[in-house]
Structures are given as C-alpha cells and as structure tokens.
Amino acid sequence: MYPVLFEIFGFPISTFGVMVAAGFLAGGFLAARSFERAGLPGKAAWDMVTWCVVGGLLGAKLWYVAEQVARDGGASAFELLTSRGGITWYGGFLGGTILGLWAAHSSKVPLLTAANCAAPSLAVGQALGRIGCFLVGDDYGVRSDVPWAVAFPQGLPPTIDPATNEVFRVHATMLYETLWLLPVGALLWRRRARSPFLFGEYLMLSGIGRLVIESYRLNPILVGPFSNAQVVALVCIAIGASGWLWLRANPAAAATRAKG
C-alpha cells in the first residue's frame, strides 16, 4: 500500500489523487482526439472530461454519505464527507454523466456524439482510478485464500479481524476492474468509427464487468441475489443494449442525433 506518494512542502500527495489525475489526462487526451476526428473542438472535450471528473468525485462521495446516513442514523455526514475513504461507483457514474453531458450541451456539442466520443475515455479513466483505490486499500472484495489475494492492514477499513487481530487477505477487486476496463477501452477505441452507439457498448461492457466483479464484494442485497451496484449494472446493460439495437435499426435517426 502506498496511500501517500510523496509530500510537497509538508503537504501529502495521495496516490489516489495522482491516479485520478492520470485518468483525467489519459481520458482527456483520448476524448480530444475523438472530438477532433468528429470535427469538434478539442477544448470542448477537455471541458467535458473536467466536469465528468468533478461530477464523478462528488457523486461518488455524496451517494456514499447518503447510503451510510440512511443505514445508520447516528452517522455524521460531515465526518463521512471528510473521511479518507468511502465512495460508490454508481454515484460517481451518475454524477459524472450528468455534469459531463451538461458541459457538452453548454459547448453546443450533440449529446450522442459527445457520449460516443467519451466512451473509450471513460473506460480508461475508470481503470486508472481503480489503481488508485488499490494503492490506498479502498473498495476491496471479500476474504479469499486465492494465490493473488492481497492484505490491506492499513486499508479503508483495515483487513484485520477484530476478534483475533489477525490480518487476512481479500480479493483485490479494484485491480479486477482495471484488468477488465483497459481492454474494454482499447476495444472501444478501435470501434469508434464503426459503432452506431459506442457509449451503449461502454454501458454494456462495463456493466457486465461490474455485475461479475461485484459478486466478489460484500454489499447489501437490494433485489433477489443482486446488490445495489449489480442492479445499477443491469440497468446500464439494458439501456446500452436497447439503445444500440434501436440506433442500429434506425441509422437515419442515429445520424440526425449525432449532428444534434
């Protein structure tokens, strides 16, 4: 674990923050390339990615706080907001999507074009951000004895059994996501000129990964055997698949929406 990468004048620079910045730069570069390829200004892509990151971080934290306060009425919202860990991916996804599309609309970029151009960036940025989660020991999975399981004795929370004070190992689900999303990002980048709804493909592929990986996390069950995150993943898969099929069957409508 490397929660703090280095210090500047006594101010700690967290590895999570560095990896979020790396995801922002990589995502911004890819989005700008896609925007320019579509005849749109690269600056609009950077504006959109910036607001995606802001919305993602705010949404992830605020949703986590809301969940914890609803679950435990005695929880302090302020303490949760200022704590080092605690985020939810679906809150981040929702917040990032809303502010990202708002930024695209403000720049007069057609929303379908903006979403399609952003799809590879989202996968790559998310993959790099998850490396940051791994380095600070946050958002890991359930106990495991598989050879690649990892212990986080200083994690958020520490992987220490309170009854025995024994350090145990867990599934490094953050890295599972990284290993899934990087190839997804590469695939989407290769398909950006051929897909009728690239953002829909991102929703489907990232949703499938989330659906599987969440089975290795300990989360409250919401419906049947599915946790909150898995239900959101199923919704994303359904939206992505239905949108992709509809736009493929109606190429004229897809072209019209891509032009605004």
PDB file of C-alpha atoms in Angstrom:
ATOM      1  CA  MET A   1       0.000   0.000   0.000  1.00  0.00           C
ATOM      2  CA  TYR A   2       1.135   3.496  -0.842  1.00  0.00           C
ATOM      3  CA  PRO A   3      -1.587   5.878   0.395  1.00  0.00           C
ATOM      4  CA  VAL A   4       0.806   8.855   0.182  1.00  0.00           C
ATOM      5  CA  LEU A   5       3.096   9.004  -2.826  1.00  0.00           C
ATOM      6  CA  PHE A   6       5.198  11.982  -1.709  1.00  0.00           C
ATOM      7  CA  GLU A   7       4.967  15.336   0.041  1.00  0.00           C
ATOM      8  CA  ILE A   8       5.348  18.876  -1.278  1.00  0.00           C
ATOM      9  CA  PHE A   9       6.269  21.387   1.442  1.00  0.00           C
ATOM     10  CA  GLY A  10       4.738  19.055   4.010  1.00  0.00           C
ATOM     11  CA  PHE A  11       1.513  18.609   2.034  1.00  0.00           C
ATOM     12  CA  PRO A  12       0.825  14.912   1.316  1.00  0.00           C
ATOM     13  CA  ILE A  13       0.082  13.926  -2.279  1.00  0.00           C
ATOM     14  CA  SER A  14      -2.104  10.822  -2.226  1.00  0.00           C
ATOM     15  CA  THR A  15      -1.678   8.024  -4.718  1.00  0.00           C
ATOM     16  CA  PHE A  16      -5.429   8.040  -5.270  1.00  0.00           C
ATOM     17  CA  GLY A  17      -5.281  11.699  -6.274  1.00  0.00           C
ATOM     18  CA  VAL A  18      -2.345  11.033  -8.592  1.00  0.00           C
ATOM     19  CA  MET A  19      -4.168   8.163 -10.308  1.00  0.00           C
ATOM     20  CA  VAL A  20      -7.336  10.246 -10.682  1.00  0.00           C
ATOM     21  CA  ALA A  21      -5.172  12.915 -12.314  1.00  0.00           C
ATOM     22  CA  ALA A  22      -3.622  10.272 -14.585  1.00  0.00           C
ATOM     23  CA  GLY A  23      -7.095   9.065 -15.541  1.00  0.00           C
ATOM     24  CA  PHE A  24      -8.158  12.648 -16.237  1.00  0.00           C
ATOM     25  CA  LEU A  25      -5.165  13.287 -18.509  1.00  0.00           C
ATOM     26  CA  ALA A  26      -5.484   9.982 -20.371  1.00  0.00           C
ATOM     27  CA  GLY A  27      -9.244  10.367 -20.722  1.00  0.00           C
ATOM     28  CA  GLY A  28      -8.944  13.977 -21.820  1.00  0.00           C
ATOM     29  CA  PHE A  29      -6.360  13.114 -24.461  1.00  0.00           C
ATOM     30  CA  LEU A  30      -8.485  10.303 -25.918  1.00  0.00           C
ATOM     31  CA  ALA A  31     -11.674  12.377 -25.824  1.00  0.00           C
ATOM     32  CA  ALA A  32      -9.952  15.331 -27.513  1.00  0.00           C
ATOM     33  CA  ARG A  33      -8.684  13.053 -30.281  1.00  0.00           C
ATOM     34  CA  SER A  34     -12.199  11.670 -30.783  1.00  0.00           C
ATOM     35  CA  PHE A  35     -13.748  15.143 -30.779  1.00  0.00           C
ATOM     36  CA  GLU A  36     -11.269  16.413 -33.374  1.00  0.00           C
ATOM     37  CA  ARG A  37     -11.893  13.339 -35.505  1.00  0.00           C
ATOM     38  CA  ALA A  38     -15.611  14.225 -35.419  1.00  0.00           C
ATOM     39  CA  GLY A  39     -14.856  17.818 -36.456  1.00  0.00           C
ATOM     40  CA  LEU A  40     -15.387  19.246 -32.968  1.00  0.00           C
ATOM     41  CA  PRO A  41     -13.011  21.425 -30.913  1.00  0.00           C
ATOM     42  CA  GLY A  42     -10.679  19.549 -28.589  1.00  0.00           C
ATOM     43  CA  LYS A  43     -11.254  22.178 -25.880  1.00  0.00           C
ATOM     44  CA  ALA A  44     -14.878  21.053 -25.613  1.00  0.00           C
ATOM     45  CA  ALA A  45     -13.620  17.544 -24.849  1.00  0.00           C
ATOM     46  CA  TRP A  46     -11.359  18.784 -22.051  1.00  0.00           C
ATOM     47  CA  ASP A  47     -14.233  20.818 -20.601  1.00  0.00           C
ATOM     48  CA  MET A  48     -16.471  17.754 -20.677  1.00  0.00           C
ATOM     49  CA  VAL A  49     -13.862  15.463 -19.101  1.00  0.00           C
ATOM     50  CA  THR A  50     -13.128  18.032 -16.384  1.00  0.00           C
ATOM     51  CA  TRP A  51     -16.784  18.188 -15.405  1.00  0.00           C
ATOM     52  CA  CYS A  52     -17.038  14.393 -15.622  1.00  0.00           C
ATOM     53  CA  VAL A  53     -14.260  14.086 -13.030  1.00  0.00           C
ATOM     54  CA  VAL A  54     -15.810  16.741 -10.774  1.00  0.00           C
ATOM     55  CA  GLY A  55     -19.255  15.170 -11.034  1.00  0.00           C
ATOM     56  CA  GLY A  56     -17.836  11.682 -10.588  1.00  0.00           C
ATOM     57  CA  LEU A  57     -15.951  12.516  -7.394  1.00  0.00           C
ATOM     58  CA  LEU A  58     -18.851  14.500  -5.929  1.00  0.00           C
ATOM     59  CA  GLY A  59     -21.454  11.921  -6.898  1.00  0.00           C
ATOM     60  CA  ALA A  60     -19.389   9.007  -5.583  1.00  0.00           C
ATOM     61  CA  LYS A  61     -18.855  10.663  -2.211  1.00  0.00           C
ATOM     62  CA  LEU A  62     -22.336  12.137  -1.762  1.00  0.00           C
ATOM     63  CA  TRP A  63     -24.067   8.868  -2.647  1.00  0.00           C
ATOM     64  CA  TYR A  64     -21.837   7.016  -0.183  1.00  0.00           C
ATOM     65  CA  VAL A  65     -22.667   9.526   2.566  1.00  0.00           C
ATOM     66  CA  ALA A  66     -26.401   9.307   1.824  1.00  0.00           C
ATOM     67  CA  GLU A  67     -26.286   5.497   1.974  1.00  0.00           C
ATOM     68  CA  GLN A  68     -24.386   5.452   5.268  1.00  0.00           C
ATOM     69  CA  VAL A  69     -26.619   8.056   6.932  1.00  0.00           C
ATOM     70  CA  ALA A  70     -29.749   6.184   5.781  1.00  0.00           C
ATOM     71  CA  ARG A  71     -28.308   2.899   7.064  1.00  0.00           C
ATOM     72  CA  ASP A  72     -27.040   4.316  10.370  1.00  0.00           C
ATOM     73  CA  GLY A  73     -28.975   7.316  11.630  1.00  0.00           C
ATOM     74  CA  GLY A  74     -26.181   8.156  14.070  1.00  0.00           C
ATOM     75  CA  ALA A  75     -23.561   8.550  11.358  1.00  0.00           C
ATOM     76  CA  SER A  76     -22.121  12.043  10.985  1.00  0.00           C
ATOM     77  CA  ALA A  77     -22.482  13.310   7.421  1.00  0.00           C
ATOM     78  CA  PHE A  78     -19.612  15.755   7.929  1.00  0.00           C
ATOM     79  CA  GLU A  79     -17.244  13.060   9.202  1.00  0.00           C
ATOM     80  CA  LEU A  80     -18.187  10.809   6.290  1.00  0.00           C
ATOM     81  CA  LEU A  81     -17.640  13.634   3.794  1.00  0.00           C
ATOM     82  CA  THR A  82     -14.181  14.390   5.158  1.00  0.00           C
ATOM     83  CA  SER A  83     -13.092  10.768   5.641  1.00  0.00           C
ATOM     84  CA  ARG A  84     -10.216   9.441   3.542  1.00  0.00           C
ATOM     85  CA  GLY A  85     -12.228   6.591   2.049  1.00  0.00           C
ATOM     86  CA  GLY A  86     -15.777   5.823   1.094  1.00  0.00           C
ATOM     87  CA  ILE A  87     -17.099   6.151  -2.444  1.00  0.00           C
ATOM     88  CA  THR A  88     -19.741   4.418  -4.558  1.00  0.00           C
ATOM     89  CA  TRP A  89     -19.194   3.788  -8.248  1.00  0.00           C
ATOM     90  CA  TYR A  90     -22.839   4.259  -9.263  1.00  0.00           C
ATOM     91  CA  GLY A  91     -22.965   7.653  -7.537  1.00  0.00           C
ATOM     92  CA  GLY A  92     -19.801   8.586  -9.385  1.00  0.00           C
ATOM     93  CA  PHE A  93     -21.157   7.299 -12.686  1.00  0.00           C
ATOM     94  CA  LEU A  94     -24.397   9.245 -12.306  1.00  0.00           C
ATOM     95  CA  GLY A  95     -22.695  12.463 -11.212  1.00  0.00           C
ATOM     96  CA  GLY A  96     -20.043  12.248 -13.915  1.00  0.00           C
ATOM     97  CA  THR A  97     -22.595  11.532 -16.642  1.00  0.00           C
ATOM     98  CA  ILE A  98     -24.873  14.410 -15.641  1.00  0.00           C
ATOM     99  CA  LEU A  99     -22.150  17.056 -15.424  1.00  0.00           C
ATOM    100  CA  GLY A 100     -20.302  15.702 -18.461  1.00  0.00           C
ATOM    101  CA  LEU A 101     -23.384  15.889 -20.679  1.00  0.00           C
ATOM    102  CA  TRP A 102     -24.225  19.304 -19.246  1.00  0.00           C
ATOM    103  CA  ALA A 103     -20.746  20.519 -20.238  1.00  0.00           C
ATOM    104  CA  ALA A 104     -21.179  19.071 -23.739  1.00  0.00           C
ATOM    105  CA  HIS A 105     -24.570  20.753 -24.088  1.00  0.00           C
ATOM    106  CA  SER A 106     -23.091  24.057 -22.891  1.00  0.00           C
ATOM    107  CA  SER A 107     -20.430  23.740 -25.607  1.00  0.00           C
ATOM    108  CA  LYS A 108     -23.194  23.044 -28.169  1.00  0.00           C
ATOM    109  CA  VAL A 109     -21.851  19.552 -28.839  1.00  0.00           C
ATOM    110  CA  PRO A 110     -24.545  16.985 -29.842  1.00  0.00           C
ATOM    111  CA  LEU A 111     -25.089  14.771 -26.810  1.00  0.00           C
ATOM    112  CA  LEU A 112     -24.941  11.468 -28.711  1.00  0.00           C
ATOM    113  CA  THR A 113     -21.671  12.477 -30.357  1.00  0.00           C
ATOM    114  CA  ALA A 114     -20.254  13.618 -27.022  1.00  0.00           C
ATOM    115  CA  ALA A 115     -21.240  10.366 -25.303  1.00  0.00           C
ATOM    116  CA  ASN A 116     -19.780   8.230 -28.093  1.00  0.00           C
ATOM    117  CA  CYS A 117     -16.531  10.213 -28.145  1.00  0.00           C
ATOM    118  CA  ALA A 118     -16.227   9.883 -24.374  1.00  0.00           C
ATOM    119  CA  ALA A 119     -16.794   6.113 -24.206  1.00  0.00           C
ATOM    120  CA  PRO A 120     -13.154   4.937 -24.540  1.00  0.00           C
ATOM    121  CA  SER A 121     -12.051   7.740 -22.196  1.00  0.00           C
ATOM    122  CA  LEU A 122     -14.482   6.625 -19.509  1.00  0.00           C
ATOM    123  CA  ALA A 123     -13.184   3.057 -19.547  1.00  0.00           C
ATOM    124  CA  VAL A 124      -9.514   4.080 -19.432  1.00  0.00           C
ATOM    125  CA  GLY A 125     -10.023   6.796 -16.817  1.00  0.00           C
ATOM    126  CA  GLN A 126     -12.026   4.434 -14.626  1.00  0.00           C
ATOM    127  CA  ALA A 127      -9.342   1.754 -14.947  1.00  0.00           C
ATOM    128  CA  LEU A 128      -6.601   4.129 -13.803  1.00  0.00           C
ATOM    129  CA  GLY A 129      -8.721   5.455 -10.946  1.00  0.00           C
ATOM    130  CA  ARG A 130      -9.201   1.912  -9.665  1.00  0.00           C
ATOM    131  CA  ILE A 131      -5.432   1.525  -9.412  1.00  0.00           C
ATOM    132  CA  GLY A 132      -5.582   4.478  -7.027  1.00  0.00           C
ATOM    133  CA  CYS A 133      -8.199   2.628  -4.954  1.00  0.00           C
ATOM    134  CA  PHE A 134      -5.863  -0.373  -4.782  1.00  0.00           C
ATOM    135  CA  LEU A 135      -2.887   1.714  -3.658  1.00  0.00           C
ATOM    136  CA  VAL A 136      -4.831   3.206  -0.736  1.00  0.00           C
ATOM    137  CA  GLY A 137      -6.595  -0.082   0.122  1.00  0.00           C
ATOM    138  CA  ASP A 138     -10.164   1.054  -0.525  1.00  0.00           C
ATOM    139  CA  ASP A 139     -13.153  -0.766  -2.027  1.00  0.00           C
ATOM    140  CA  TYR A 140     -11.678  -4.263  -1.913  1.00  0.00           C
ATOM    141  CA  GLY A 141     -13.542  -7.570  -2.012  1.00  0.00           C
ATOM    142  CA  VAL A 142     -14.372 -10.406   0.369  1.00  0.00           C
ATOM    143  CA  ARG A 143     -11.915 -12.661   2.180  1.00  0.00           C
ATOM    144  CA  SER A 144     -10.041 -15.077  -0.014  1.00  0.00           C
ATOM    145  CA  ASP A 145      -7.175 -17.569   0.017  1.00  0.00           C
ATOM    146  CA  VAL A 146      -6.517 -17.499  -3.735  1.00  0.00           C
ATOM    147  CA  PRO A 147      -2.805 -17.023  -4.570  1.00  0.00           C
ATOM    148  CA  TRP A 148      -3.355 -13.471  -5.802  1.00  0.00           C
ATOM    149  CA  ALA A 149      -5.353 -12.303  -2.764  1.00  0.00           C
ATOM    150  CA  VAL A 150      -3.979  -9.204  -1.014  1.00  0.00           C
ATOM    151  CA  ALA A 151      -3.982  -7.935   2.580  1.00  0.00           C
ATOM    152  CA  PHE A 152      -4.584  -4.271   3.429  1.00  0.00           C
ATOM    153  CA  PRO A 153      -3.575  -3.902   7.110  1.00  0.00           C
ATOM    154  CA  GLN A 154      -3.821  -0.109   6.764  1.00  0.00           C
ATOM    155  CA  GLY A 155      -6.725  -0.158   4.329  1.00  0.00           C
ATOM    156  CA  LEU A 156     -10.088   1.570   4.452  1.00  0.00           C
ATOM    157  CA  PRO A 157     -11.049  -0.259   6.608  1.00  0.00           C
ATOM    158  CA  PRO A 158      -8.024  -2.422   7.557  1.00  0.00           C
ATOM    159  CA  THR A 159      -8.257  -6.131   6.720  1.00  0.00           C
ATOM    160  CA  ILE A 160      -7.795  -7.122  10.357  1.00  0.00           C
ATOM    161  CA  ASP A 161     -10.116  -9.499  12.183  1.00  0.00           C
ATOM    162  CA  PRO A 162     -11.235  -7.589  15.316  1.00  0.00           C
ATOM    163  CA  ALA A 163     -11.768 -10.834  17.233  1.00  0.00           C
ATOM    164  CA  THR A 164      -8.283 -12.281  16.663  1.00  0.00           C
ATOM    165  CA  ASN A 165      -6.321  -9.219  15.490  1.00  0.00           C
ATOM    166  CA  GLU A 166      -5.244 -11.367  12.543  1.00  0.00           C
ATOM    167  CA  VAL A 167      -4.532  -9.772   9.173  1.00  0.00           C
ATOM    168  CA  PHE A 168      -6.480 -11.537   6.428  1.00  0.00           C
ATOM    169  CA  ARG A 169      -6.348 -11.401   2.637  1.00  0.00           C
ATOM    170  CA  VAL A 170      -9.100 -10.323   0.262  1.00  0.00           C
ATOM    171  CA  HIS A 171      -9.944 -10.175  -3.422  1.00  0.00           C
ATOM    172  CA  ALA A 172      -8.284  -7.111  -4.980  1.00  0.00           C
ATOM    173  CA  THR A 173     -11.459  -6.311  -6.908  1.00  0.00           C
ATOM    174  CA  MET A 174     -10.149  -2.850  -7.822  1.00  0.00           C
ATOM    175  CA  LEU A 175      -7.463  -4.480  -9.956  1.00  0.00           C
ATOM    176  CA  TYR A 176     -10.010  -6.891 -11.422  1.00  0.00           C
ATOM    177  CA  GLU A 177     -11.840  -3.828 -12.737  1.00  0.00           C
ATOM    178  CA  THR A 178      -8.636  -2.352 -14.110  1.00  0.00           C
ATOM    179  CA  LEU A 179      -7.798  -5.599 -15.909  1.00  0.00           C
ATOM    180  CA  TRP A 180     -11.306  -5.636 -17.402  1.00  0.00           C
ATOM    181  CA  LEU A 181     -11.661  -1.967 -18.311  1.00  0.00           C
ATOM    182  CA  LEU A 182      -8.308  -1.417 -20.026  1.00  0.00           C
ATOM    183  CA  PRO A 183      -9.088  -3.977 -22.785  1.00  0.00           C
ATOM    184  CA  VAL A 184     -12.627  -2.559 -22.959  1.00  0.00           C
ATOM    185  CA  GLY A 185     -11.174   0.901 -23.549  1.00  0.00           C
ATOM    186  CA  ALA A 186      -8.868  -0.439 -26.264  1.00  0.00           C
ATOM    187  CA  LEU A 187     -11.760  -2.255 -27.967  1.00  0.00           C
ATOM    188  CA  LEU A 188     -13.978   0.837 -27.895  1.00  0.00           C
ATOM    189  CA  TRP A 189     -11.155   2.943 -29.329  1.00  0.00           C
ATOM    190  CA  ARG A 190     -10.816   0.551 -32.252  1.00  0.00           C
ATOM    191  CA  ARG A 191     -14.583   0.534 -32.843  1.00  0.00           C
ATOM    192  CA  ARG A 192     -15.166   4.279 -32.568  1.00  0.00           C
ATOM    193  CA  ALA A 193     -15.698   4.718 -36.339  1.00  0.00           C
ATOM    194  CA  ARG A 194     -17.965   1.669 -36.767  1.00  0.00           C
ATOM    195  CA  SER A 195     -20.331   1.534 -33.814  1.00  0.00           C
ATOM    196  CA  PRO A 196     -23.804   3.137 -34.014  1.00  0.00           C
ATOM    197  CA  PHE A 197     -23.773   3.682 -30.235  1.00  0.00           C
ATOM    198  CA  LEU A 198     -20.294   3.426 -28.733  1.00  0.00           C
ATOM    199  CA  PHE A 199     -21.478   4.755 -25.385  1.00  0.00           C
ATOM    200  CA  GLY A 200     -24.024   1.936 -25.317  1.00  0.00           C
ATOM    201  CA  GLU A 201     -21.211  -0.576 -25.820  1.00  0.00           C
ATOM    202  CA  TYR A 202     -19.383   1.023 -22.899  1.00  0.00           C
ATOM    203  CA  LEU A 203     -22.513   0.686 -20.753  1.00  0.00           C
ATOM    204  CA  MET A 204     -22.890  -2.975 -21.694  1.00  0.00           C
ATOM    205  CA  LEU A 205     -19.250  -3.998 -21.290  1.00  0.00           C
ATOM    206  CA  SER A 206     -18.569  -2.042 -18.108  1.00  0.00           C
ATOM    207  CA  GLY A 207     -21.892  -3.264 -16.720  1.00  0.00           C
ATOM    208  CA  ILE A 208     -21.013  -6.903 -17.408  1.00  0.00           C
ATOM    209  CA  GLY A 209     -17.678  -6.455 -15.659  1.00  0.00           C
ATOM    210  CA  ARG A 210     -19.324  -4.756 -12.703  1.00  0.00           C
ATOM    211  CA  LEU A 211     -22.009  -7.443 -12.469  1.00  0.00           C
ATOM    212  CA  VAL A 212     -19.390 -10.192 -12.187  1.00  0.00           C
ATOM    213  CA  ILE A 213     -16.843  -8.364 -10.028  1.00  0.00           C
ATOM    214  CA  GLU A 214     -19.465  -7.244  -7.507  1.00  0.00           C
ATOM    215  CA  SER A 215     -20.082 -10.912  -6.697  1.00  0.00           C
ATOM    216  CA  TYR A 216     -16.655 -10.832  -5.006  1.00  0.00           C
ATOM    217  CA  ARG A 217     -17.605  -7.860  -2.833  1.00  0.00           C
ATOM    218  CA  LEU A 218     -19.678  -7.819   0.337  1.00  0.00           C
ATOM    219  CA  ASN A 219     -22.523  -5.385  -0.350  1.00  0.00           C
ATOM    220  CA  PRO A 220     -26.120  -5.202   0.919  1.00  0.00           C
ATOM    221  CA  ILE A 221     -28.593  -7.135  -1.235  1.00  0.00           C
ATOM    222  CA  LEU A 222     -31.220  -4.947  -2.908  1.00  0.00           C
ATOM    223  CA  VAL A 223     -33.302  -7.229  -5.162  1.00  0.00           C
ATOM    224  CA  GLY A 224     -33.161 -11.037  -5.239  1.00  0.00           C
ATOM    225  CA  PRO A 225     -29.478 -12.032  -5.293  1.00  0.00           C
ATOM    226  CA  PHE A 226     -28.311  -8.626  -6.574  1.00  0.00           C
ATOM    227  CA  SER A 227     -26.637  -5.795  -4.669  1.00  0.00           C
ATOM    228  CA  ASN A 228     -27.225  -2.088  -5.327  1.00  0.00           C
ATOM    229  CA  ALA A 229     -24.249  -1.937  -7.675  1.00  0.00           C
ATOM    230  CA  GLN A 230     -25.355  -5.041  -9.571  1.00  0.00           C
ATOM    231  CA  VAL A 231     -28.860  -3.648 -10.071  1.00  0.00           C
ATOM    232  CA  VAL A 232     -27.367  -0.446 -11.492  1.00  0.00           C
ATOM    233  CA  ALA A 233     -25.097  -2.576 -13.695  1.00  0.00           C
ATOM    234  CA  LEU A 234     -28.116  -4.488 -15.035  1.00  0.00           C
ATOM    235  CA  VAL A 235     -29.884  -1.204 -15.792  1.00  0.00           C
ATOM    236  CA  CYS A 236     -26.786   0.058 -17.635  1.00  0.00           C
ATOM    237  CA  ILE A 237     -26.600  -3.156 -19.670  1.00  0.00           C
ATOM    238  CA  ALA A 238     -30.294  -2.880 -20.578  1.00  0.00           C
ATOM    239  CA  ILE A 239     -30.016   0.793 -21.574  1.00  0.00           C
ATOM    240  CA  GLY A 240     -26.865   0.178 -23.583  1.00  0.00           C
ATOM    241  CA  ALA A 241     -28.279  -2.855 -25.398  1.00  0.00           C
ATOM    242  CA  SER A 242     -31.660  -1.303 -26.200  1.00  0.00           C
ATOM    243  CA  GLY A 243     -30.085   1.947 -27.389  1.00  0.00           C
ATOM    244  CA  TRP A 244     -27.519   0.110 -29.512  1.00  0.00           C
ATOM    245  CA  LEU A 245     -30.166  -2.089 -31.165  1.00  0.00           C
ATOM    246  CA  TRP A 246     -32.504   0.844 -31.823  1.00  0.00           C
ATOM    247  CA  LEU A 247     -29.817   3.065 -33.347  1.00  0.00           C
ATOM    248  CA  ARG A 248     -28.506   0.196 -35.452  1.00  0.00           C
ATOM    249  CA  ALA A 249     -32.018  -0.444 -36.785  1.00  0.00           C
ATOM    250  CA  ASN A 250     -32.560   3.291 -37.411  1.00  0.00           C
ATOM    251  CA  PRO A 251     -29.328   4.635 -38.946  1.00  0.00           C
ATOM    252  CA  ALA A 252     -31.063   7.804 -40.151  1.00  0.00           C
ATOM    253  CA  ALA A 253     -32.130   8.639 -36.596  1.00  0.00           C
ATOM    254  CA  ALA A 254     -28.620   7.918 -35.353  1.00  0.00           C
ATOM    255  CA  ALA A 255     -27.141  10.294 -37.932  1.00  0.00           C
ATOM    256  CA  THR A 256     -29.647  13.012 -37.014  1.00  0.00           C
ATOM    257  CA  ARG A 257     -28.905  12.746 -33.289  1.00  0.00           C
ATOM    258  CA  ALA A 258     -25.163  12.686 -33.915  1.00  0.00           C
ATOM    259  CA  LYS A 259     -25.492  16.037 -35.680  1.00  0.00           C
ATOM    260  CA  GLY A 260     -27.615  17.495 -32.914  1.00  0.00           C
TER     261      GLY A 260
END
